[in-house]
Amino acid sequence: MAQIIDGKAIAAKVRQEVSQAVTSLRERGIQVGLHVVLVGDDPASHVYVRNKERASAEVGIRGITHRLPADTTESDLLTLLASLNRDPEVDGVLVQLPVPPHIDTNRVTDAQDPARDVDGFHPVNLGMLVSDRPGLRACTPAGCMRLIDETGTDLKGKRAVVVGRSLIVGKPMAHLLLQRHATVTICHSRTQDLPTRIAEADVLIAAIGRANLVRGEWIKPGAVVIDVGMNRNDAGKLTGDVDYEGAFDRASFITPVPGGVGPMTIAYLMRNTVLAACARRGLPDPF
Ligand code: GUN
């Protein structure tokens, strides 16, 4: 029987830490500002952006959303990003993905100021991560690391298996684990014998995007299981990438879906915004 990792409670703790840092910055005359850019009408994106607005307000960050029509040109979007990059009151900038197909996602990412790239997607920030240097880290992997840390797990020398190799989760996740001296395996859609790889994991990160792909009987007894999946099943219910019931009987710790990784992403976005605000002004890390 696993212990449940309560992502909602841990995210609330992170938001509390952020809120304190925002307050002490305000006492020094600094108002932290996060700008979110949303292009088009994707309903899920609109929900995510509203959640970011709500979280910003809750921790005292000035959240500003730029809602742009679906036919916004790439050039107009790049012009907006350039003006945000020059604005001293802008601490963090996030372009909600996906952008409409006529806009090149890489050009948008590259146009961002790495110092304000609170998503941690800019090649400079990814390069800083790989070279073990300070920089903004992608929110979901950073939030997953916090969940692992909250279990008291010492990652040194442990086998960590990341399933999924996206730029948003899998790749940065693997490097964060490597930085903490785990022995890291990255699995993906072409991996042979996935059950055997997963059975080796002391720590398993599932970030595939396929409901219940990881079966409970594959889990090593005592493993820490972090499920990044957010899939809707046929009944419209939110489910992770891991068969929760099966894994629950074998894991030592497991994240539920919902209420595990999900709440951590936005909490770490808020935290990244404060980190960016401090770093850009030469102030020390408040956390
Ligand atoms: N769309 C889905 N997830 C993300 C994310 O983490 N950042 C951004 N900018 N867009 C997303």
mmCIF file with all atom_site columns, N, CA and C in Angstrom, residues 190-220:
data_model
loop_
_atom_site.group_PDB
_atom_site.id
_atom_site.type_symbol
_atom_site.label_atom_id
_atom_site.label_alt_id
_atom_site.label_comp_id
_atom_site.label_asym_id
_atom_site.label_entity_id
_atom_site.label_seq_id
_atom_site.pdbx_PDB_ins_code
_atom_site.Cartn_x
_atom_site.Cartn_y
_atom_site.Cartn_z
_atom_site.occupancy
_atom_site.B_iso_or_equiv
_atom_site.pdbx_formal_charge
_atom_site.auth_seq_id
_atom_site.auth_comp_id
_atom_site.auth_asym_id
_atom_site.auth_atom_id
_atom_site.pdbx_PDB_model_num
ATOM 1  N N  . ARG A 1 190 ? 9.393  4.193  -28.898 1.00 0.00 ? 190 ARG A N  1
ATOM 2  C CA . ARG A 1 190 ? 10.146 3.147  -29.623 1.00 0.00 ? 190 ARG A CA 1
ATOM 3  C C  . ARG A 1 190 ? 10.914 2.234  -28.669 1.00 0.00 ? 190 ARG A C  1
ATOM 4  N N  . THR A 1 191 ? 10.818 2.471  -27.376 1.00 0.00 ? 191 THR A N  1
ATOM 5  C CA . THR A 1 191 ? 11.566 1.661  -26.413 1.00 0.00 ? 191 THR A CA 1
ATOM 6  C C  . THR A 1 191 ? 11.118 0.202  -26.489 1.00 0.00 ? 191 THR A C  1
ATOM 7  N N  . GLN A 1 192 ? 12.103 -0.700 -26.528 1.00 0.00 ? 192 GLN A N  1
ATOM 8  C CA . GLN A 1 192 ? 11.790 -2.129 -26.507 1.00 0.00 ? 192 GLN A CA 1
ATOM 9  C C  . GLN A 1 192 ? 11.684 -2.598 -25.066 1.00 0.00 ? 192 GLN A C  1
ATOM 10 N N  . ASP A 1 193 ? 10.733 -3.466 -24.826 1.00 0.00 ? 193 ASP A N  1
ATOM 11 C CA . ASP A 1 193 ? 10.565 -4.079 -23.511 1.00 0.00 ? 193 ASP A CA 1
ATOM 12 C C  . ASP A 1 193 ? 10.368 -3.044 -22.398 1.00 0.00 ? 193 ASP A C  1
ATOM 13 N N  . LEU A 1 194 ? 9.391  -2.184 -22.598 1.00 0.00 ? 194 LEU A N  1
ATOM 14 C CA . LEU A 1 194 ? 9.071  -1.147 -21.608 1.00 0.00 ? 194 LEU A CA 1
ATOM 15 C C  . LEU A 1 194 ? 8.799  -1.727 -20.209 1.00 0.00 ? 194 LEU A C  1
ATOM 16 N N  . PRO A 1 195 ? 8.050  -2.847 -20.096 1.00 0.00 ? 195 PRO A N  1
ATOM 17 C CA . PRO A 1 195 ? 7.788  -3.376 -18.748 1.00 0.00 ? 195 PRO A CA 1
ATOM 18 C C  . PRO A 1 195 ? 9.071  -3.663 -17.969 1.00 0.00 ? 195 PRO A C  1
ATOM 19 N N  . THR A 1 196 ? 10.100 -4.194 -18.642 1.00 0.00 ? 196 THR A N  1
ATOM 20 C CA . THR A 1 196 ? 11.358 -4.501 -17.946 1.00 0.00 ? 196 THR A CA 1
ATOM 21 C C  . THR A 1 196 ? 12.059 -3.226 -17.505 1.00 0.00 ? 196 THR A C  1
ATOM 22 N N  . ARG A 1 197 ? 12.054 -2.205 -18.365 1.00 0.00 ? 197 ARG A N  1
ATOM 23 C CA . ARG A 1 197 ? 12.689 -0.934 -17.993 1.00 0.00 ? 197 ARG A CA 1
ATOM 24 C C  . ARG A 1 197 ? 11.963 -0.338 -16.776 1.00 0.00 ? 197 ARG A C  1
ATOM 25 N N  . ILE A 1 198 ? 10.639 -0.364 -16.825 1.00 0.00 ? 198 ILE A N  1
ATOM 26 C CA . ILE A 1 198 ? 9.858  0.226  -15.732 1.00 0.00 ? 198 ILE A CA 1
ATOM 27 C C  . ILE A 1 198 ? 10.070 -0.546 -14.427 1.00 0.00 ? 198 ILE A C  1
ATOM 28 N N  . ALA A 1 199 ? 10.209 -1.857 -14.546 1.00 0.00 ? 199 ALA A N  1
ATOM 29 C CA . ALA A 1 199 ? 10.407 -2.688 -13.344 1.00 0.00 ? 199 ALA A CA 1
ATOM 30 C C  . ALA A 1 199 ? 11.737 -2.397 -12.656 1.00 0.00 ? 199 ALA A C  1
ATOM 31 N N  . GLU A 1 200 ? 12.660 -1.714 -13.357 1.00 0.00 ? 200 GLU A N  1
ATOM 32 C CA . GLU A 1 200 ? 13.953 -1.365 -12.748 1.00 0.00 ? 200 GLU A CA 1
ATOM 33 C C  . GLU A 1 200 ? 13.882 -0.072 -11.940 1.00 0.00 ? 200 GLU A C  1
ATOM 34 N N  . ALA A 1 201 ? 12.758 0.642  -12.032 1.00 0.00 ? 201 ALA A N  1
ATOM 35 C CA . ALA A 1 201 ? 12.706 2.006  -11.508 1.00 0.00 ? 201 ALA A CA 1
ATOM 36 C C  . ALA A 1 201 ? 12.482 2.051  -9.998  1.00 0.00 ? 201 ALA A C  1
ATOM 37 N N  . ASP A 1 202 ? 13.439 2.696  -9.286  1.00 0.00 ? 202 ASP A N  1
ATOM 38 C CA . ASP A 1 202 ? 13.176 3.075  -7.889  1.00 0.00 ? 202 ASP A CA 1
ATOM 39 C C  . ASP A 1 202 ? 12.267 4.297  -7.872  1.00 0.00 ? 202 ASP A C  1
ATOM 40 N N  . VAL A 1 203 ? 12.452 5.135  -8.895  1.00 0.00 ? 203 VAL A N  1
ATOM 41 C CA . VAL A 1 203 ? 11.599 6.315  -9.072  1.00 0.00 ? 203 VAL A CA 1
ATOM 42 C C  . VAL A 1 203 ? 11.112 6.297  -10.511 1.00 0.00 ? 203 VAL A C  1
ATOM 43 N N  . LEU A 1 204 ? 9.815  6.340  -10.693 1.00 0.00 ? 204 LEU A N  1
ATOM 44 C CA . LEU A 1 204 ? 9.224  6.294  -12.034 1.00 0.00 ? 204 LEU A CA 1
ATOM 45 C C  . LEU A 1 204 ? 8.494  7.598  -12.310 1.00 0.00 ? 204 LEU A C  1
ATOM 46 N N  . ILE A 1 205 ? 8.821  8.225  -13.445 1.00 0.00 ? 205 ILE A N  1
ATOM 47 C CA . ILE A 1 205 ? 8.104  9.421  -13.886 1.00 0.00 ? 205 ILE A CA 1
ATOM 48 C C  . ILE A 1 205 ? 7.388  9.043  -15.173 1.00 0.00 ? 205 ILE A C  1
ATOM 49 N N  . ALA A 1 206 ? 6.082  9.064  -15.155 1.00 0.00 ? 206 ALA A N  1
ATOM 50 C CA . ALA A 1 206 ? 5.315  8.702  -16.344 1.00 0.00 ? 206 ALA A CA 1
ATOM 51 C C  . ALA A 1 206 ? 4.778  9.966  -16.991 1.00 0.00 ? 206 ALA A C  1
ATOM 52 N N  . ALA A 1 207 ? 5.285  10.264 -18.188 1.00 0.00 ? 207 ALA A N  1
ATOM 53 C CA . ALA A 1 207 ? 4.859  11.482 -18.902 1.00 0.00 ? 207 ALA A CA 1
ATOM 54 C C  . ALA A 1 207 ? 4.694  11.147 -20.375 1.00 0.00 ? 207 ALA A C  1
ATOM 55 N N  . ILE A 1 208 ? 3.739  10.274 -20.643 1.00 0.00 ? 208 ILE A N  1
ATOM 56 C CA . ILE A 1 208 ? 3.543  9.730  -21.984 1.00 0.00 ? 208 ILE A CA 1
ATOM 57 C C  . ILE A 1 208 ? 2.315  10.349 -22.634 1.00 0.00 ? 208 ILE A C  1
ATOM 58 N N  . GLY A 1 209 ? 1.254  10.494 -21.844 1.00 0.00 ? 209 GLY A N  1
ATOM 59 C CA . GLY A 1 209 ? 0.008  10.997 -22.399 1.00 0.00 ? 209 GLY A CA 1
ATOM 60 C C  . GLY A 1 209 ? -0.880 9.893  -22.953 1.00 0.00 ? 209 GLY A C  1
ATOM 61 N N  . ARG A 1 210 ? -0.796 8.685  -22.370 1.00 0.00 ? 210 ARG A N  1
ATOM 62 C CA . ARG A 1 210 ? -1.693 7.592  -22.748 1.00 0.00 ? 210 ARG A CA 1
ATOM 63 C C  . ARG A 1 210 ? -2.281 6.992  -21.474 1.00 0.00 ? 210 ARG A C  1
ATOM 64 N N  . ALA A 1 211 ? -3.603 7.027  -21.379 1.00 0.00 ? 211 ALA A N  1
ATOM 65 C CA . ALA A 1 211 ? -4.283 6.597  -20.153 1.00 0.00 ? 211 ALA A CA 1
ATOM 66 C C  . ALA A 1 211 ? -3.895 5.172  -19.767 1.00 0.00 ? 211 ALA A C  1
ATOM 67 N N  . ASN A 1 212 ? -3.475 5.007  -18.520 1.00 0.00 ? 212 ASN A N  1
ATOM 68 C CA . ASN A 1 212 ? -3.218 3.686  -17.927 1.00 0.00 ? 212 ASN A CA 1
ATOM 69 C C  . ASN A 1 212 ? -2.243 2.830  -18.737 1.00 0.00 ? 212 ASN A C  1
ATOM 70 N N  . LEU A 1 213 ? -1.306 3.456  -19.434 1.00 0.00 ? 213 LEU A N  1
ATOM 71 C CA . LEU A 1 213 ? -0.325 2.691  -20.210 1.00 0.00 ? 213 LEU A CA 1
ATOM 72 C C  . LEU A 1 213 ? 0.586  1.860  -19.298 1.00 0.00 ? 213 LEU A C  1
ATOM 73 N N  . VAL A 1 214 ? 0.936  2.421  -18.146 1.00 0.00 ? 214 VAL A N  1
ATOM 74 C CA . VAL A 1 214 ? 1.829  1.722  -17.212 1.00 0.00 ? 214 VAL A CA 1
ATOM 75 C C  . VAL A 1 214 ? 0.985  0.837  -16.299 1.00 0.00 ? 214 VAL A C  1
ATOM 76 N N  . ARG A 1 215 ? 1.223  -0.457 -16.379 1.00 0.00 ? 215 ARG A N  1
ATOM 77 C CA . ARG A 1 215 ? 0.411  -1.389 -15.597 1.00 0.00 ? 215 ARG A CA 1
ATOM 78 C C  . ARG A 1 215 ? 0.993  -1.568 -14.197 1.00 0.00 ? 215 ARG A C  1
ATOM 79 N N  . GLY A 1 216 ? 0.093  -1.787 -13.258 1.00 0.00 ? 216 GLY A N  1
ATOM 80 C CA . GLY A 1 216 ? 0.498  -1.909 -11.861 1.00 0.00 ? 216 GLY A CA 1
ATOM 81 C C  . GLY A 1 216 ? 1.531  -2.992 -11.635 1.00 0.00 ? 216 GLY A C  1
ATOM 82 N N  . GLU A 1 217 ? 1.390  -4.121 -12.327 1.00 0.00 ? 217 GLU A N  1
ATOM 83 C CA . GLU A 1 217 ? 2.309  -5.250 -12.069 1.00 0.00 ? 217 GLU A CA 1
ATOM 84 C C  . GLU A 1 217 ? 3.723  -4.993 -12.584 1.00 0.00 ? 217 GLU A C  1
ATOM 85 N N  . TRP A 1 218 ? 3.917  -3.919 -13.375 1.00 0.00 ? 218 TRP A N  1
ATOM 86 C CA . TRP A 1 218 ? 5.267  -3.578 -13.831 1.00 0.00 ? 218 TRP A CA 1
ATOM 87 C C  . TRP A 1 218 ? 6.071  -2.842 -12.753 1.00 0.00 ? 218 TRP A C  1
ATOM 88 N N  . ILE A 1 219 ? 5.377  -2.255 -11.792 1.00 0.00 ? 219 ILE A N  1
ATOM 89 C CA . ILE A 1 219 ? 6.027  -1.376 -10.810 1.00 0.00 ? 219 ILE A CA 1
ATOM 90 C C  . ILE A 1 219 ? 6.859  -2.198 -9.834  1.00 0.00 ? 219 ILE A C  1
ATOM 91 N N  . LYS A 1 220 ? 8.086  -1.730 -9.593  1.00 0.00 ? 220 LYS A N  1
ATOM 92 C CA . LYS A 1 220 ? 8.953  -2.366 -8.604  1.00 0.00 ? 220 LYS A CA 1
ATOM 93 C C  . LYS A 1 220 ? 8.385  -2.121 -7.204  1.00 0.00 ? 220 LYS A C  1
#
